[in-house]
Coordinates of C-alpha atoms and ligand atoms in Angstrom, one line a residue:
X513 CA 31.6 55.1 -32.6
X514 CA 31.9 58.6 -32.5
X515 CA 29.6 60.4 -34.6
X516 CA 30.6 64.4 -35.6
X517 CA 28.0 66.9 -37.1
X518 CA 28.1 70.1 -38.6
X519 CA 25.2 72.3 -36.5
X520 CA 24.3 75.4 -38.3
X521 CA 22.6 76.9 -35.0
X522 CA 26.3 76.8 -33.1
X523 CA 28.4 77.2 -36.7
X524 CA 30.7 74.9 -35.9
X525 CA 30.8 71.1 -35.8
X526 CA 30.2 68.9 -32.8
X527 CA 30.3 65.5 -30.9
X528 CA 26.1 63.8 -31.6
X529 CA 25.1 62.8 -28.3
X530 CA 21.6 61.6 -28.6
X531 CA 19.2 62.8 -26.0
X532 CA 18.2 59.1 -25.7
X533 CA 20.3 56.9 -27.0
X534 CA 17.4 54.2 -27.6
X535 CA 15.4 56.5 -29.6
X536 CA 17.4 58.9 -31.7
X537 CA 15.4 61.3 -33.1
X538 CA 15.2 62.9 -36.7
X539 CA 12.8 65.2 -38.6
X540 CA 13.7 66.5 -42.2
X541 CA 11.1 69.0 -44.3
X542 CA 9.6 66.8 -46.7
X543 CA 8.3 67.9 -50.2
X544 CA 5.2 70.1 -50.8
X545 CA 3.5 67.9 -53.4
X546 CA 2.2 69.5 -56.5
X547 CA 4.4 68.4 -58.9
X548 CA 7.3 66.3 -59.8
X549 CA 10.0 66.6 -57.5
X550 CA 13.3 68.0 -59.2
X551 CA 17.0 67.1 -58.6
X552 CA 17.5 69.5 -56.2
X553 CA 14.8 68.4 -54.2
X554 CA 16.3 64.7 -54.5
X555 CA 19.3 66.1 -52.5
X556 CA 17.8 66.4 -49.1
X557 CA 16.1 63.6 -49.6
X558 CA 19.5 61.3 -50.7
X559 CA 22.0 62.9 -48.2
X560 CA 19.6 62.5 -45.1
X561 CA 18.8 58.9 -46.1
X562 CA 22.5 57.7 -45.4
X563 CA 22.4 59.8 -42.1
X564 CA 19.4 57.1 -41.3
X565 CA 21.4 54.4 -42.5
X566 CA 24.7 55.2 -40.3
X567 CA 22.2 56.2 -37.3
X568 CA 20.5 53.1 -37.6
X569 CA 24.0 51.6 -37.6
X570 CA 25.3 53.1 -34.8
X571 CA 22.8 53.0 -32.5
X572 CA 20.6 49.6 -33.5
X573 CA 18.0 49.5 -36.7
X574 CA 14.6 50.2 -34.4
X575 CA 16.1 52.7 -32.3
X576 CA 16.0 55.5 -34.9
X577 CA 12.7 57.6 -35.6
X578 CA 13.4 59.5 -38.9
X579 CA 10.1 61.8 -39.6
X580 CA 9.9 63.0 -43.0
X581 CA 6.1 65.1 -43.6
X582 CA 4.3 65.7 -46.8
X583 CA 3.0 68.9 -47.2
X584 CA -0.4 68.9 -48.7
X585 CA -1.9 72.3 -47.3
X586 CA 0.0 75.1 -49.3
X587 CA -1.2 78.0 -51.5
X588 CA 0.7 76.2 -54.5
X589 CA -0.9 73.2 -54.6
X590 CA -4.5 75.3 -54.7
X591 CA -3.1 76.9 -57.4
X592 CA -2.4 73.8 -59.4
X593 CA -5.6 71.9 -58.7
X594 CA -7.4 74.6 -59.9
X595 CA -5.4 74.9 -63.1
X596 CA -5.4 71.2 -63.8
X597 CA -9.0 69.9 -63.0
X598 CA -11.4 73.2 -63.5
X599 CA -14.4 71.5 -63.4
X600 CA -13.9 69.5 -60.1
X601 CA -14.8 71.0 -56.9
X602 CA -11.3 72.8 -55.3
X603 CA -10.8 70.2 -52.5
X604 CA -11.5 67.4 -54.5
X605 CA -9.2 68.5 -57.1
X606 CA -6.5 69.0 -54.6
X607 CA -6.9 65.4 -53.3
X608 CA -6.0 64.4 -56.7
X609 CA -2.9 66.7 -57.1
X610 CA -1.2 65.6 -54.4
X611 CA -2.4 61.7 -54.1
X612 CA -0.6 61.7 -57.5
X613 CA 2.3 64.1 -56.6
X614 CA 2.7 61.5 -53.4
X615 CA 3.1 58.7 -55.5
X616 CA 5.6 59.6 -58.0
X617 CA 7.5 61.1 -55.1
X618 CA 7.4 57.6 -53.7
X619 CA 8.2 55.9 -56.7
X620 CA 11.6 58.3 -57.7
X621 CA 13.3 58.0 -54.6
X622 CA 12.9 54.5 -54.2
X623 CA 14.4 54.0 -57.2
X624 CA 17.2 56.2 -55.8
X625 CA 18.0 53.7 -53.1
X626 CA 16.1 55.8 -50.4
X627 CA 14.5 54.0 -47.7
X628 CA 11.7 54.7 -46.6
X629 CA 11.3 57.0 -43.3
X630 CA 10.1 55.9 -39.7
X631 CA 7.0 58.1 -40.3
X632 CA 5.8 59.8 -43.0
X633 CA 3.4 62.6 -41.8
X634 CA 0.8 64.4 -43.4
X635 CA -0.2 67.7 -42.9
X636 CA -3.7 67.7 -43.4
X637 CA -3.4 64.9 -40.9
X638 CA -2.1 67.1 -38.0
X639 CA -4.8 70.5 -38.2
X640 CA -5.7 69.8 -34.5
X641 CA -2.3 69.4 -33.4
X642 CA -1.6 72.7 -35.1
X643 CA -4.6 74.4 -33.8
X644 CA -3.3 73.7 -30.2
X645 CA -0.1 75.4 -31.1
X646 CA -1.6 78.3 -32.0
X647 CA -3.9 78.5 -28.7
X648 CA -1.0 77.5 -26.7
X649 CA 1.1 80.7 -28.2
X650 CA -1.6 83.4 -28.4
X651 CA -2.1 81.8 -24.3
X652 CA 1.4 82.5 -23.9
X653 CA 1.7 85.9 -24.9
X654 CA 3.5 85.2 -28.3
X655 CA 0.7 85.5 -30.6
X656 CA -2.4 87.5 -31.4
X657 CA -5.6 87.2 -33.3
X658 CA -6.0 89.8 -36.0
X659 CA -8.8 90.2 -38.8
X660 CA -9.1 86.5 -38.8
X661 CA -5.4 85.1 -38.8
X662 CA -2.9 83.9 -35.5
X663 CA -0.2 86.0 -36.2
X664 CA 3.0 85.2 -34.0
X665 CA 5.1 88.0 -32.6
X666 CA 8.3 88.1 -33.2
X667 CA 9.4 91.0 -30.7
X668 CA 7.4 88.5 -27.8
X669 CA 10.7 86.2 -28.4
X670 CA 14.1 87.6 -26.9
X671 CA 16.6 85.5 -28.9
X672 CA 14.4 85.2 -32.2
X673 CA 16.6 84.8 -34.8
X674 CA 20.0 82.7 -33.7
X675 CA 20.0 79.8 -36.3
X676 CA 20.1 82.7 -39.5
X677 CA 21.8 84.7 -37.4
X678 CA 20.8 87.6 -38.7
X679 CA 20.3 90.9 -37.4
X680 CA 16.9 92.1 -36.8
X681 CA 17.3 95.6 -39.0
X682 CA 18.0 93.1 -42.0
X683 CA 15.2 90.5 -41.3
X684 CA 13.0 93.9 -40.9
X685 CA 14.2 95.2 -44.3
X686 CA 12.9 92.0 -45.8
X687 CA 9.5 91.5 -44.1
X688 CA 8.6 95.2 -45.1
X689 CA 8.2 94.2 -48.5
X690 CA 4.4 94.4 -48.4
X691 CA 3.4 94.3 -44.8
X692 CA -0.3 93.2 -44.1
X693 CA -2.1 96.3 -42.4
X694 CA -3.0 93.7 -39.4
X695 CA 0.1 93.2 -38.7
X696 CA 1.4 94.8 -35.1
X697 CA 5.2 94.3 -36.6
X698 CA 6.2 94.1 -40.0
X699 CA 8.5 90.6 -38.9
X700 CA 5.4 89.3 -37.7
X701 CA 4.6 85.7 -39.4
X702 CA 1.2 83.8 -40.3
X703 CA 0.2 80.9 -38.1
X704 CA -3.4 80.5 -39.5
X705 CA -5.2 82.4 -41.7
X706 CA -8.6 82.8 -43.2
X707 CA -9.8 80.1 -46.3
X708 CA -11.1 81.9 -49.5
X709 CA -14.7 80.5 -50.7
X710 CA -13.4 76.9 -52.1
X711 CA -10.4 76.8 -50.4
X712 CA -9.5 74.0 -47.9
X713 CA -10.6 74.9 -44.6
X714 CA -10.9 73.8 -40.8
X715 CA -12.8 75.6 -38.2
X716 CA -10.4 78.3 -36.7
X717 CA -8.3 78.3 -33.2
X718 CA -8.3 81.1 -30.8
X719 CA -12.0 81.5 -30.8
X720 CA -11.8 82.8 -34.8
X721 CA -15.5 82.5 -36.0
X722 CA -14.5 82.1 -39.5
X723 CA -12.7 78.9 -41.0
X724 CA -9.3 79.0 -42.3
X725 CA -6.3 77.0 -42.9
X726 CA -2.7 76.7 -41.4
X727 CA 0.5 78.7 -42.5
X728 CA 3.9 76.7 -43.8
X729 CA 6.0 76.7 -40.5
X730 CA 3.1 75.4 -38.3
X731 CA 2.8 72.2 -40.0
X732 CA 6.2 71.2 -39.3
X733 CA 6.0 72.4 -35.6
X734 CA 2.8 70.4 -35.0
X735 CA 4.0 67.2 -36.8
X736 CA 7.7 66.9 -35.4
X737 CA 5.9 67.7 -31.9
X738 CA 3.5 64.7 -32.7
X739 CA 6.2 62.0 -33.9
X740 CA 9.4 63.2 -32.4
X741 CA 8.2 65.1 -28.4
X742 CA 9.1 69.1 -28.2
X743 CA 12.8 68.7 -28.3
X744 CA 14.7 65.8 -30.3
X745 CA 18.2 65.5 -31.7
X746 CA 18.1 66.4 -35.6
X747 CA 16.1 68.4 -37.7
X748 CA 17.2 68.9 -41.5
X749 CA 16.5 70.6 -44.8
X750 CA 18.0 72.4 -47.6
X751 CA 19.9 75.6 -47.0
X752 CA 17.0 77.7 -48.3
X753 CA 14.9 76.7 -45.5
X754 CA 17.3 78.4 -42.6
X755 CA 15.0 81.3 -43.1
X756 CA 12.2 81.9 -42.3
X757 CA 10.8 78.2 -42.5
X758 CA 13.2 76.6 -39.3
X759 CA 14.0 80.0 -37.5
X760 CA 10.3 80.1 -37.5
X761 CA 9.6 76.6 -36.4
X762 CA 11.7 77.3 -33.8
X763 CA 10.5 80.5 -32.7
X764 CA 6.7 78.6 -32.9
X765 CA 7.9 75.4 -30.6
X766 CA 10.0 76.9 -28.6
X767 CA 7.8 79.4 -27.4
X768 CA 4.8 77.2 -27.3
X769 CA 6.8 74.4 -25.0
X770 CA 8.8 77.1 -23.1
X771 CA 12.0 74.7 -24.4
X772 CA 15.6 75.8 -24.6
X773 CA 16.0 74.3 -28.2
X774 CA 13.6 72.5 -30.4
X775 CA 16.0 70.2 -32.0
X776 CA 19.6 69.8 -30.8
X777 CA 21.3 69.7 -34.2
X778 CA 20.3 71.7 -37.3
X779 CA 21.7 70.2 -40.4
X780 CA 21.2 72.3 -44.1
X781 CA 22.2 70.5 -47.6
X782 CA 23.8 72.8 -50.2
X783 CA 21.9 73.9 -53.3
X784 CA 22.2 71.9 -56.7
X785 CA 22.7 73.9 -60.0
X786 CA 22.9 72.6 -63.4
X787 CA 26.1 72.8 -65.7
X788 CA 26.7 76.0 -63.7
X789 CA 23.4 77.9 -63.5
X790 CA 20.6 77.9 -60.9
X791 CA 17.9 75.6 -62.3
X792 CA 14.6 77.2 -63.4
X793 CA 12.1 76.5 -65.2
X794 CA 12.6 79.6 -67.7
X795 CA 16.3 79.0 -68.1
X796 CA 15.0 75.2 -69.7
X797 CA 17.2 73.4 -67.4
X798 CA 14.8 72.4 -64.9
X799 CA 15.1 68.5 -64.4
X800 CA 12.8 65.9 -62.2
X801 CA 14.0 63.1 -60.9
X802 CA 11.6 61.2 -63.1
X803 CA 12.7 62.6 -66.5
X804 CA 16.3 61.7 -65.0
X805 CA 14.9 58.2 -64.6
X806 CA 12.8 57.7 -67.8
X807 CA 13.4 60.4 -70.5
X808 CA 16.1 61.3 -72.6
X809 CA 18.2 63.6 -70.2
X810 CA 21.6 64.4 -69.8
X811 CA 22.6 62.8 -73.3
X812 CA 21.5 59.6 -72.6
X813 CA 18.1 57.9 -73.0
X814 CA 17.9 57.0 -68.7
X815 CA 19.6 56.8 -65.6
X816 CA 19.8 54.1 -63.0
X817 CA 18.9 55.9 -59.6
X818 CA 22.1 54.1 -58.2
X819 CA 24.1 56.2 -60.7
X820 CA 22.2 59.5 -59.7
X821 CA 22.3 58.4 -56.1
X822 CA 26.5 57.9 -56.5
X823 CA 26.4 61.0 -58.8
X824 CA 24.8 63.1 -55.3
X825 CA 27.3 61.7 -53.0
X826 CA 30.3 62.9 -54.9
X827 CA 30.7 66.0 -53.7
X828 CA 30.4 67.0 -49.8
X829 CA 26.7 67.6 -48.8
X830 CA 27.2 70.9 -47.6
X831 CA 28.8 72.3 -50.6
X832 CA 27.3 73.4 -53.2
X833 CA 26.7 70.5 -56.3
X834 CA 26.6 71.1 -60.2
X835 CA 25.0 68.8 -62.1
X836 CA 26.9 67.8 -65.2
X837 CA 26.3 65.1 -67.5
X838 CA 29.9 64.1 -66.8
X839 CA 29.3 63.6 -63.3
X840 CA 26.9 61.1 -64.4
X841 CA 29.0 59.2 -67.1
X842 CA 31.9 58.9 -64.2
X843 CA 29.4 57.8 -61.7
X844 CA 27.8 55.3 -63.8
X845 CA 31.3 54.0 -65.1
X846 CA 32.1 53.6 -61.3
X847 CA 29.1 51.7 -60.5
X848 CA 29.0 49.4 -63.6
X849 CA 32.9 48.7 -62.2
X850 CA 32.0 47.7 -58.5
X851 CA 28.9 46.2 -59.6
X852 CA 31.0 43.6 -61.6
X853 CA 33.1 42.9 -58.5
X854 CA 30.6 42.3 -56.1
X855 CA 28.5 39.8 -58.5
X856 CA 27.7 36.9 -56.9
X857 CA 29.2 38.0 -53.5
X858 CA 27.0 38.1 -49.8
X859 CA 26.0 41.5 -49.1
X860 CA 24.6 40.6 -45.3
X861 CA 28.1 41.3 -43.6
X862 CA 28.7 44.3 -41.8
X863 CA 30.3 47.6 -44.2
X864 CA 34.4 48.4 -43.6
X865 CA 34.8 50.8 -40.6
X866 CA 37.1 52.7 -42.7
X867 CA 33.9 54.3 -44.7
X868 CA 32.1 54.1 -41.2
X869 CA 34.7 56.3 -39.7
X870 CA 34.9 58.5 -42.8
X871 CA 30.8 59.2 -42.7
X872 CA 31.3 59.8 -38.9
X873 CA 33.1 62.9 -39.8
X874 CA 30.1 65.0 -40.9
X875 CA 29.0 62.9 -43.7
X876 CA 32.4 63.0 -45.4
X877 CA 30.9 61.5 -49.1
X878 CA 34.2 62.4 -50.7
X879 CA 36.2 60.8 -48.7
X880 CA 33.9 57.6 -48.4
X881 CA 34.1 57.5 -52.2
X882 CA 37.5 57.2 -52.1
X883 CA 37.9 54.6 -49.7
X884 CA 35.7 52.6 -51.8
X885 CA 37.7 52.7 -54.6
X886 CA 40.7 51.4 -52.4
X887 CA 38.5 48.7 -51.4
X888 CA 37.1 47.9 -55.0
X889 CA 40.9 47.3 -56.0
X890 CA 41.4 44.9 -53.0
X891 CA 38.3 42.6 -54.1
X892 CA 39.6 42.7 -57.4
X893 CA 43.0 41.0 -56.1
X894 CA 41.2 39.0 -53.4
X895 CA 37.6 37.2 -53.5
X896 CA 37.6 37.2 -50.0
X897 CA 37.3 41.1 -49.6
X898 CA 34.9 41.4 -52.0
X899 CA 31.4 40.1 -49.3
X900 CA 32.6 43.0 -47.3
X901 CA 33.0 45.3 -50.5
X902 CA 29.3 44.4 -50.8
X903 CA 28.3 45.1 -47.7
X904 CA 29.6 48.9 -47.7
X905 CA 28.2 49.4 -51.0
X906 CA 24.7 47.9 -50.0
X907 CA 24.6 50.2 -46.6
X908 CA 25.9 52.9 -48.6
X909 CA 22.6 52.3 -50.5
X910 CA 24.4 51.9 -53.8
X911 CA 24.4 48.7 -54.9
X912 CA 21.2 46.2 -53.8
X913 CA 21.9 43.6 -56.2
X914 CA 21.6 45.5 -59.6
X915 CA 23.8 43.7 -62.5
X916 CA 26.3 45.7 -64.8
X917 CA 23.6 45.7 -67.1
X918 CA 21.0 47.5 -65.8
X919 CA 22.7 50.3 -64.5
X920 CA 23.7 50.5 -67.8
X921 CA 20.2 51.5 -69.0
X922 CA 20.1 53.6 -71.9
X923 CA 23.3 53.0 -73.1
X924 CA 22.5 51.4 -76.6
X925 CA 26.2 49.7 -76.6
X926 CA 29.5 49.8 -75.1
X927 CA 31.2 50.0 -78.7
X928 CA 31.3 53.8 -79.6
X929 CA 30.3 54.5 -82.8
X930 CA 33.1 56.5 -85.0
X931 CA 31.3 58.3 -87.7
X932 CA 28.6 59.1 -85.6
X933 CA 31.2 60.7 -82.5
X934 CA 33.1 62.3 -85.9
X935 CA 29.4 64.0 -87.3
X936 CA 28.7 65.0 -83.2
X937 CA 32.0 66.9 -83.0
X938 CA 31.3 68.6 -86.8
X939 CA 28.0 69.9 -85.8
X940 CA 29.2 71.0 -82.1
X941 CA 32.1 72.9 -84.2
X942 CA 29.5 74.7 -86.2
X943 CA 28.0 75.8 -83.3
X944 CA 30.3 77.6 -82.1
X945 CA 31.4 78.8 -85.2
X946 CA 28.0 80.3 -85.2
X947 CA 28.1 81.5 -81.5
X948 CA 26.1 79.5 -80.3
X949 CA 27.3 78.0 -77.0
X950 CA 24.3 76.3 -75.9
X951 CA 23.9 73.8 -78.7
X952 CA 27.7 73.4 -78.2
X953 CA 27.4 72.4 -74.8
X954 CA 24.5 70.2 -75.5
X955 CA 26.5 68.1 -78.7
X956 CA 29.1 67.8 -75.9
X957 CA 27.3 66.5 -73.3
X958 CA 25.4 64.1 -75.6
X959 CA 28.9 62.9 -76.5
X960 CA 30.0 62.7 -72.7
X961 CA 26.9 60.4 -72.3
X962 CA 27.9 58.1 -75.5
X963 CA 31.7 58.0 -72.7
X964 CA 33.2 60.4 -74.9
X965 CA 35.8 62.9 -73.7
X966 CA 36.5 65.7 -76.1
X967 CA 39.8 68.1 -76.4
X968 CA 40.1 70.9 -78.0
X969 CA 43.3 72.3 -78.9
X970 CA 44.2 75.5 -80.9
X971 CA 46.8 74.9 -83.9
X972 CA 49.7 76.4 -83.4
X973 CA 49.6 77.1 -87.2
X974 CA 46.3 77.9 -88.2
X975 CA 44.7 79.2 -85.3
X976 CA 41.8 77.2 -85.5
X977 CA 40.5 75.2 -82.8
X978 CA 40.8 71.1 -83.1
X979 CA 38.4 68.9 -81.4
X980 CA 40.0 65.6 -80.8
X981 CA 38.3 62.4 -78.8
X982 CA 38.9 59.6 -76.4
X983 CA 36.7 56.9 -74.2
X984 CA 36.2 58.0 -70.5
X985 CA 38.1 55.8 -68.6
Ligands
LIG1091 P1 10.3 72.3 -51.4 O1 9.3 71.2 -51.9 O2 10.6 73.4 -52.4 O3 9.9 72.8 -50.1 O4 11.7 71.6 -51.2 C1 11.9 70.3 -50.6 C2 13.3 70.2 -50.2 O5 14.2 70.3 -51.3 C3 13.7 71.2 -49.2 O6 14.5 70.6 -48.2 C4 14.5 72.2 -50.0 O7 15.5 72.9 -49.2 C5 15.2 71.3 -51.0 N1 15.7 71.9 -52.2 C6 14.9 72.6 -53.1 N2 15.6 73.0 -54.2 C7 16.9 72.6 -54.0 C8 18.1 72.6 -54.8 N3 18.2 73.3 -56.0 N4 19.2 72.1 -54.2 C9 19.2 71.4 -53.1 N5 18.1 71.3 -52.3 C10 16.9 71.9 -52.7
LIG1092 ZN1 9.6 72.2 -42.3

């Protein structure tokens, strides 16, 4: 099989040649856990859990090692123990932050279809392994000890900056912001720093007498060195993590290993917006996986994770993704479809080498999806094709068994309700009347969620605008 990726260091895509074919190695930046994860965040998490699958099926089940960390030492998740447990003493406050964040983590993508990683390290796990680093670079030349923290220095690295590819006057232009006064450079990044009174804290590398605690990009350095050796094939992440977070790791293992690379392949997801704008928590369309899962979101009460996992794969991973109730209506439709086709068929065979071939091609989703639907109108003609239909869709990680039903959860009843689509449309026409575009959109995609499609159409005569319906296909 030959296997083609998309590398943002080389901005361009490639062959995959695994550095050892018997142990192809992966490492993706896992969540920082101090709260419910969000769509977004279920991205990167999705899109590089079929990479695992077709890995494992190209090159055996037990000779992949994906690596996927937790972050549990992060300035955040201080913040939010203190908020939410005052009274308890800071660490053990954090301990129950992100013991709970881990968790629900756990339980949302599972129900997403996501299996579970090769290794699943945690920070506070790894402080010695980090501590090395940071001995190992100030040893080297590349960092220095200053008023307590391991600063690295960027000007000690001749090629600093090639995955973001940016030019050093703009990086400076950034960094200067607010430049700590112990900084030698103003690009110069945090590899440890002092622990305020209450804060976690381990004692100090490089000879520091006072304890601290490590910075963001050490912990993935230390942990993919740990789990993975000080170069592998893969590492992944969402695009907001080209910089600083991975030109930083790789400035950090690099210079610490004396290594070439640190991972052959970089790989970045897209960002996920909702119905067209960035999601934030101020602009009120800030949505966790869980609320997707068990609350009233989107128009209707839940979602299966199958749909939301279909709903992902839609569009290509490196573009960018807006969420949309409708994208969630057509996915579920989709699934309920191909789950009716494949009940009562064997999933154990192997998937169709078409969709193989098309996920070979840098993870080509779209074009998988369509393939699919060629093959879902094969089984529907011919029993026979429907064990294999089965198989793609159970590798795929979309089906596992579930019945029409219960990806259907939510959905009170197939029948659509007249009156009640007629008094939707009345009230979403109101809305606008009154300007008010949000509630609009809302009515709508409740509606889209109940399978219905509006039109609106201006009269030729009157001028005014007619809202007609039909049932989604
Ligand atoms: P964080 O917990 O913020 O470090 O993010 C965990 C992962 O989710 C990282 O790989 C991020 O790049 C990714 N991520 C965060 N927000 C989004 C988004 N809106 N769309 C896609 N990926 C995201
Ligand atoms: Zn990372």
């Amino acid at each position: 099989m030959s296997l083609t990726l998309y590398n943002t260091l080389t901005r361009r895509k490639e062959p995959f040649q695994p550095i050892d074919p018997n142990n192809v190695r992966m490492y993706v930046c896992g969540p920082t856990v101090y709260d419910y994860a969000h769509i977004g965040n279920a991205r990167p998490v999705i899109v590089f859990d079929v990479l695992f699958r077709l890995l494992r099926h190209a090159y055996g089940a037990d000779r992949v090692t994906y690596v996927r960390n937790i972050t549990d030492v992060d300035d955040k998740i201080n913040a939010r123990a203190a908020q939410e447990y005052p009274e308890l003493a800071l660490n053990e406050a954090i301990r129950r932050v992100t013991s709970a964040t881990e968790k629900q983590f756990h339980e949302d993508i599972a129900a997403l279809g996501v299996l579970p990683p090769t290794v699943e390290p945690r920070a506070t796990e790894h402080i010695e392994e980090m501590k090395r680093l940071c001995d190992q670079l100030v040893e080297r030349g590349h960092a220095y000890v200053a008023e307590g923290h391991v600063l690295f220095h960027v000007a000690s690295m001749q090629d600093y900056g090639q995955l973001s590819n940016r030019s050093t006057d703009e990086m400076e232009a950034g960094a200067r912001v607010e430049v700590a006064p112990y900084k030698r450079d103003p690009m110069d990044f945090v590899l440890w720093k002092p622990s305020k009174p209450g804060e976690p804290a381990w004692p100090s590398p490089c000879g520091i007498d006072v304890a601290g605690r490590p910075g963001w990009h050490i912990e993935c350095s230390a942990m993919a060195e740990k789990h993975l050796g000080p170069v592998f094939d893969i590492h992944g992440g969402g695009i907001d993590l080209v910089f600083p977070h991975h030109e930083n790791e790789i400035a950090q293992s690099r210079c610490a290993h004396g290594t070439p690379v640190m991972a052959n392949v970089w790989m970045h997801n897209g960002f996920l917006q909702v119905e067209g704008e960035k999601m934030s928590k101020s602009l009120g369309n800030f949505i966790t996986i869980n609320q997707l899962l068990a609350t009233k979101s989107f128009g209707a009460s839940e979602w299966h994770g199958r749909v939301v996992r279909l709903a992902m794969l839609g569009t290509h991973y490196r573009q960018p993704i807006d969420w949309t109730a409708e994208r969630l209506v057509q996915a579920r439709a989709t699934l309920t479809e191909f789950a009716k086709l494949v009940q009562g068929a064997s999933n154990d065979g192997a998937p169709n080498a078409e969709v193989v071939a098309a996920l070979s091609d840098d993870l080509n989703t779209p074009s998988v999806l369509s393939i699919i639907h060629g093959l879902a109108k094969s089984a529907r003609r011919n029993a026979d094709q429907a064990a294999e239909f089965s198989a793609t869709l159970r590798f795929l990680g979309l089906l596992d068994g579930e019945t029409p039903a219960e990806l259907n959860v939510g959905v009170a009843s197939a029948d659509v309700d007249g009156a009640k689509v007629a008094e939707l449309i009345a009230a979403r026409s109101a809305a606008r009347k009154a300007r008010d575009f949000k509630e609009g959109d809302r009515i709508r995609d409740e509606l889209v969620a109940m399978g219905v499609q509006l039109k609106d159409a201006k009269d030729p005569k009157t001028g005014e605008i007619v809202t007609t319906w039909e049932l989604m296909a």
